[in-house]
């Protein structure tokens, strides 16, 4: 890919990952407000409005940074377990009915930022997809070390893509591109229920 194409793909991924989920979440929060008002649950209304405000502020910040430099969001100093916990807390608040089971056994202090960022993106998009398309009762999120690889797995027990063949959209395509850019592999498997996304990221030097 030329540099310009790479930049465009980066921008597309950032728009997808940083704008879509947060607008979707704000939409859920706002859509719930009329019913809460009717029930006289004003405290919950305040909570929802605050949550929607936070999502919108996030989108505003992201648009500023995209306009500013088209630079991908940095995972900076945040550890992978903290990043995943943040993502899960975000979705737990909106879907308290879903069990989010975390099993994070990889040691974080040896992971470089690029690996953390890629792993975080896989978790983020896979959870978003599961919540949005699968309506699962449970989502298992695992990060472990297998030999020289970091293995990230997100497994949901929702409806899955069904008999129809899975048609990748921007989410799955972007996830695959991010993983391949780190010389990793991405396997998307539809079981009897739900979907399992497994990313394998080599931890070797220079990747
Ligand atoms: N966990 C899941 N359960 C059921 N279906 C899924 C799941 N993940 C993905 N899919 C199916 O795969 C399709 C492609 O997913 P993908 O993330 O690429 O696109 P999308 O989520 O539809 O849109 P976006 O580009 O905003 O991500 C989805 O439209 C959906 O039909
Ligand atoms: Mg998606």
XYZ file of N, CA and C in Angstrom, residues 26 29-30 33 43-57 94:
60
model
N -24.439 6.188 22.771
C -25.190 7.397 23.132
C -26.634 7.258 22.667
N -28.500 5.117 25.099
C -28.758 5.857 26.341
C -29.921 6.833 26.163
N -29.892 7.572 25.064
C -30.928 8.586 24.849
C -32.282 7.922 24.580
N -34.419 7.132 27.615
C -34.827 8.207 28.535
C -36.353 8.405 28.618
N -33.564 9.837 38.646
C -32.132 9.588 38.900
C -31.497 8.818 37.750
N -32.250 7.827 37.228
C -31.731 7.042 36.097
C -31.617 7.907 34.838
N -32.560 8.840 34.705
C -32.505 9.752 33.554
C -31.210 10.556 33.597
N -30.880 11.045 34.790
C -29.647 11.838 34.929
C -28.432 10.982 34.571
N -28.445 9.740 35.045
C -27.328 8.841 34.765
C -27.173 8.597 33.256
N -28.319 8.325 32.602
C -28.286 8.080 31.158
C -27.793 9.302 30.393
N -28.310 10.453 30.799
C -27.925 11.682 30.102
C -26.432 11.932 30.276
N -25.933 11.672 31.503
C -24.490 11.836 31.741
C -23.678 10.887 30.871
N -24.145 9.628 30.793
C -23.425 8.627 29.992
C -23.418 9.036 28.524
N -24.574 9.493 28.029
C -24.640 9.934 26.629
C -23.698 11.113 26.416
N -23.676 12.024 27.396
C -22.781 13.180 27.304
C -21.324 12.758 27.233
N -20.979 11.729 28.023
C -19.592 11.239 28.006
C -19.235 10.655 26.645
N -20.164 9.863 26.079
C -19.902 9.277 24.764
C -19.727 10.370 23.722
N -20.587 11.367 23.787
C -20.523 12.452 22.798
C -19.227 13.235 22.962
N -18.819 13.448 24.215
C -17.550 14.154 24.448
C -16.393 13.343 23.865
N -24.108 -0.537 30.013
C -25.211 -0.446 29.057
C -25.968 -1.751 28.910
